[in-house]
Coordinates of N, CA and C in Angstrom, one line a residue:
M1 N 124.4 165.5 105.9 CA 123.9 164.2 105.5 C 123.6 163.5 104.0
K2 N 123.6 162.2 103.9 CA 123.2 161.8 102.0 C 122.2 161.4 102.3
Y3 N 121.4 161.6 101.5 CA 120.4 161.2 100.6 C 120.5 160.4 99.5
M4 N 119.8 159.4 99.5 CA 119.2 159.0 97.8 C 117.8 159.4 97.5
L5 N 117.8 160.4 96.0 CA 117.0 160.9 95.9 C 116.5 159.8 94.5
L6 N 115.8 159.1 94.2 CA 115.0 158.0 93.5 C 114.4 158.7 92.6
I7 N 114.3 158.1 91.5 CA 113.6 159.1 90.4 C 112.7 157.8 89.6
Y8 N 111.5 158.0 89.9 CA 110.6 157.2 89.5 C 109.6 157.7 88.4
L9 N 109.2 157.0 87.3 CA 108.4 157.6 86.0 C 108.0 156.4 85.3
D10 N 107.1 156.8 84.8 CA 106.4 155.7 83.7 C 107.2 155.6 82.2
E11 N 107.8 154.1 82.2 CA 108.8 154.2 80.9 C 107.9 154.6 79.9
N12 N 107.0 153.8 79.8 CA 106.2 154.6 78.4 C 105.7 155.7 77.9
A13 N 105.7 156.6 79.0 CA 105.5 157.8 78.6 C 107.2 158.6 78.1
W14 N 107.6 158.0 78.6 CA 109.2 158.3 78.3 C 109.7 157.8 76.9
S15 N 108.9 156.8 76.3 CA 109.7 156.5 75.3 C 108.3 156.9 74.3
Q16 N 107.5 157.8 74.6 CA 106.6 158.0 73.7 C 107.0 159.6 73.3
Q17 N 107.7 160.4 74.1 CA 108.6 161.6 74.4 C 109.2 161.7 72.6
T18 N 108.9 162.9 72.0 CA 110.4 162.7 70.7 C 112.1 163.0 71.1
E19 N 112.8 162.7 70.2 CA 114.0 162.9 70.5 C 114.6 164.4 70.8
S20 N 113.9 165.3 70.3 CA 114.2 166.8 70.8 C 113.9 166.7 72.3
Q21 N 112.5 166.4 72.4 CA 111.7 166.8 74.0 C 113.1 165.8 75.2
R22 N 113.7 164.8 74.7 CA 114.3 164.1 75.6 C 115.5 164.9 75.7
Q23 N 116.2 165.2 74.5 CA 117.4 166.0 74.8 C 117.0 167.0 75.1
E24 N 116.0 167.8 75.3 CA 115.6 169.0 76.5 C 115.6 168.8 77.7
I25 N 115.2 167.4 77.8 CA 115.1 167.2 79.7 C 116.9 166.5 79.9
Y26 N 117.4 165.9 79.0 CA 118.7 165.5 79.5 C 119.6 166.9 79.9
R27 N 119.4 167.9 78.9 CA 120.0 169.1 79.2 C 119.6 169.9 80.3
E28 N 118.4 169.9 80.8 CA 117.8 170.5 81.8 C 118.9 169.4 83.2
Y29 N 118.6 167.9 83.1 CA 119.5 167.3 84.2 C 121.0 167.5 84.1
R30 N 121.7 168.1 82.9 CA 123.0 168.2 83.1 C 123.1 169.6 83.9
Q31 N 122.2 170.8 83.6 CA 122.9 172.1 84.2 C 122.3 171.9 85.3
L32 N 121.1 171.0 85.8 CA 120.9 170.7 87.2 C 122.4 170.0 88.2
I33 N 122.7 169.3 87.3 CA 123.8 168.3 88.1 C 125.2 169.3 88.6
Q34 N 125.1 170.0 86.8 CA 126.5 171.2 87.0 C 126.4 172.2 88.6
E35 N 125.2 172.6 88.4 CA 124.8 173.4 89.5 C 124.8 172.8 91.1
L36 N 124.4 171.2 91.3 CA 124.4 170.7 92.6 C 126.1 170.2 92.7
T37 N 126.6 170.3 91.6 CA 128.2 169.5 91.9 C 129.0 171.1 91.9
D38 N 128.7 172.6 91.2 CA 129.6 173.4 92.3 C 129.6 173.8 93.5
G39 N 128.2 173.5 93.6 CA 127.2 173.5 95.4 C 127.9 172.9 96.3
G40 N 128.2 171.5 95.9 CA 129.3 170.6 96.8 C 128.1 169.5 97.1
H41 N 126.8 169.5 96.8 CA 125.9 168.6 97.0 C 125.9 167.1 96.2
Y42 N 126.4 167.4 94.7 CA 126.0 166.4 94.0 C 127.3 165.4 93.9
L43 N 127.2 164.2 94.8 CA 127.9 163.0 94.5 C 128.0 162.0 93.8
A44 N 126.7 161.8 93.1 CA 126.6 160.5 92.2 C 125.9 160.8 91.6
G45 N 125.1 159.6 90.1 CA 123.6 159.6 89.8 C 123.7 159.2 88.6
S46 N 122.9 158.8 87.9 CA 123.4 157.7 87.0 C 121.4 157.6 86.3
Q47 N 121.4 157.3 84.7 CA 119.8 156.9 84.4 C 120.0 155.5 84.9
L48 N 119.0 154.8 84.7 CA 119.2 153.3 84.5 C 118.0 152.7 83.5
Q49 N 118.5 151.8 82.9 CA 118.3 151.1 81.7 C 116.4 150.9 81.9
P50 N 116.1 150.8 80.7 CA 114.6 150.1 81.2 C 114.5 148.9 82.3
T51 N 112.9 148.4 82.1 CA 113.1 147.8 83.5 C 113.0 146.0 82.8
T52 N 112.5 146.4 81.4 CA 112.8 145.1 80.3 C 114.1 144.4 80.9
D53 N 115.1 145.3 80.8 CA 116.9 144.8 80.9 C 116.8 144.3 82.2
S54 N 116.2 144.3 83.0 CA 116.3 144.2 84.8 C 115.9 142.8 85.2
T55 N 116.6 142.4 86.0 CA 116.6 140.7 86.7 C 116.5 141.3 88.2
S56 N 115.5 140.1 88.7 CA 115.2 140.3 90.1 C 115.4 138.6 90.6
V57 N 116.3 138.9 92.0 CA 117.0 137.7 93.0 C 116.3 137.7 93.9
Q58 N 115.7 136.6 94.0 CA 115.4 136.0 95.3 C 115.8 134.6 95.7
V59 N 115.6 135.3 97.2 CA 116.3 133.6 97.8 C 115.1 132.7 99.0
R60 N 114.8 131.7 98.6 CA 113.4 131.4 99.6 C 113.9 129.7 99.9
N61 N 113.5 129.4 101.1 CA 114.2 128.0 101.5 C 115.6 127.7 100.9
G62 N 116.4 128.6 101.0 CA 118.1 128.2 100.2 C 117.9 127.9 98.9
K63 N 116.7 128.2 97.9 CA 117.1 128.3 96.7 C 116.7 129.7 96.0
Q64 N 117.4 130.0 95.0 CA 117.6 131.0 94.3 C 116.3 131.4 93.0
L65 N 115.8 132.0 93.4 CA 114.6 132.1 92.4 C 114.8 133.7 91.6
I66 N 115.4 133.8 90.0 CA 115.7 134.6 89.6 C 114.4 134.9 88.3
T67 N 113.7 136.0 88.1 CA 112.6 136.2 87.3 C 113.5 137.2 86.3
D68 N 113.0 137.9 85.1 CA 113.4 139.0 84.1 C 112.2 139.9 84.9
G69 N 112.7 141.1 84.5 CA 112.3 142.1 85.0 C 111.8 142.4 86.3
P70 N 111.4 144.0 86.8 CA 110.9 144.7 87.9 C 110.5 143.5 89.1
F71 N 111.2 143.6 90.7 CA 110.5 143.2 91.6 C 108.8 143.2 91.8
A72 N 108.5 144.4 91.2 CA 106.9 144.5 91.2 C 106.4 145.1 90.6
E73 N 105.1 145.1 89.8 CA 104.3 145.8 88.8 C 104.1 147.0 89.1
T74 N 104.0 148.1 88.7 CA 103.9 149.2 89.4 C 103.4 150.2 87.8
R75 N 103.1 151.0 88.7 CA 102.6 152.3 87.4 C 103.9 152.9 87.0
E76 N 104.9 153.5 88.0 CA 106.1 154.0 88.1 C 107.2 153.3 88.0
Q77 N 108.4 153.4 87.5 CA 109.5 152.6 87.3 C 110.8 153.3 87.9
L78 N 111.4 152.4 88.7 CA 112.6 153.1 88.7 C 113.4 153.9 87.6
G79 N 113.7 154.8 87.3 CA 114.9 155.2 86.1 C 116.2 155.7 86.5
G80 N 115.8 156.4 87.5 CA 117.5 156.6 88.2 C 117.6 157.1 89.5
Y81 N 118.9 157.6 89.8 CA 119.1 158.2 91.1 C 119.9 159.4 90.9
F82 N 119.8 160.2 92.2 CA 121.1 161.4 92.7 C 121.3 161.1 93.8
L83 N 122.9 160.8 94.3 CA 122.9 160.6 95.6 C 123.8 161.7 95.5
V84 N 122.9 162.5 96.9 CA 123.3 164.2 97.3 C 123.9 164.4 98.9
E85 N 124.5 165.3 99.2 CA 124.8 165.8 100.2 C 124.2 167.3 100.7
T86 N 123.6 166.8 101.9 CA 122.8 168.5 102.5 C 123.1 168.4 103.6
I87 N 122.1 169.3 104.5 CA 122.4 170.1 105.4 C 121.5 169.1 106.4
D88 N 120.0 168.7 105.7 CA 119.1 168.3 105.8 C 118.1 167.8 105.2
R89 N 117.0 167.4 105.6 CA 116.2 166.7 105.0 C 115.5 167.7 103.6
D90 N 115.3 168.8 104.1 CA 114.5 170.2 104.0 C 115.5 170.3 102.3
E91 N 116.7 170.3 102.9 CA 117.1 170.6 101.8 C 117.4 169.6 100.7
A92 N 117.3 168.5 100.8 CA 117.0 167.4 99.9 C 115.7 167.5 99.5
V93 N 114.6 167.7 99.8 CA 113.7 167.9 99.2 C 113.5 168.9 98.1
K94 N 113.8 170.2 98.6 CA 114.4 170.9 97.6 C 114.9 170.6 96.6
I95 N 115.7 170.3 96.2 CA 116.6 169.7 95.3 C 116.1 168.7 95.0
A96 N 115.3 167.5 95.2 CA 114.1 166.6 94.4 C 113.5 167.4 93.7
G97 N 112.8 168.8 94.2 CA 111.8 169.4 93.3 C 112.5 169.9 92.1
R98 N 113.8 170.3 92.1 CA 114.1 170.2 90.9 C 114.7 169.5 90.0
I99 N 114.7 168.4 89.9 CA 114.6 167.3 88.7 C 113.9 167.4 88.4
P100 N 113.9 167.2 86.6 CA 113.0 167.6 85.5 C 111.9 166.4 85.6
S101 N 112.4 165.0 85.9 CA 111.0 164.2 86.2 C 110.3 164.2 87.5
A102 N 110.5 165.4 88.3 CA 109.4 165.1 89.2 C 108.0 165.7 88.6
R103 N 108.4 166.9 87.3 CA 107.3 167.1 86.4 C 106.3 165.8 86.2
V104 N 107.0 165.0 86.1 CA 106.4 163.8 85.3 C 106.0 162.5 86.4
G105 N 106.5 162.3 87.6 CA 106.8 161.3 88.0 C 107.1 161.5 89.3
T106 N 108.0 160.6 90.4 CA 108.3 160.9 91.7 C 109.4 160.8 92.0
I107 N 109.5 161.3 93.1 CA 111.1 161.5 93.6 C 111.2 161.3 94.7
E108 N 111.9 160.2 95.1 CA 111.7 159.7 96.3 C 112.6 160.2 97.5
V109 N 112.8 160.8 98.7 CA 113.7 161.2 99.0 C 114.1 160.4 100.4
R110 N 115.2 159.6 100.3 CA 115.4 158.7 101.3 C 117.0 158.9 101.9
P111 N 116.8 159.0 103.3 CA 118.5 159.3 103.7 C 119.2 157.6 103.5
V112 N 120.6 158.0 103.3 CA 121.4 157.1 103.8 C 121.7 156.6 105.0
A113 N 121.6 154.9 105.5 CA 122.3 154.5 106.3 C 123.7 155.1 106.9

């Protein structure tokens, strides 16, 4: 079964990390991705640009509304994702718990339709 692991974190907290702290976290991500790839679980993933670079689109009554930024103001922002294939939800949850950002943010585990 495929699961999207959505990585939410506070962008401001991330920007306050030192460069060496960020590089250590990136190293942990690369190591996890390699382990998941070797185990046949990792399908895709990527870090996202900050929400300041995003655009939200809505269509209401046939008219398109475009706004800068994310759809909703939240304490944590979507910062990236992993797409994994696992035997069940429990295995996906275990992988989510290994994502470095789980220590400071939230990982949403969502089955892919």
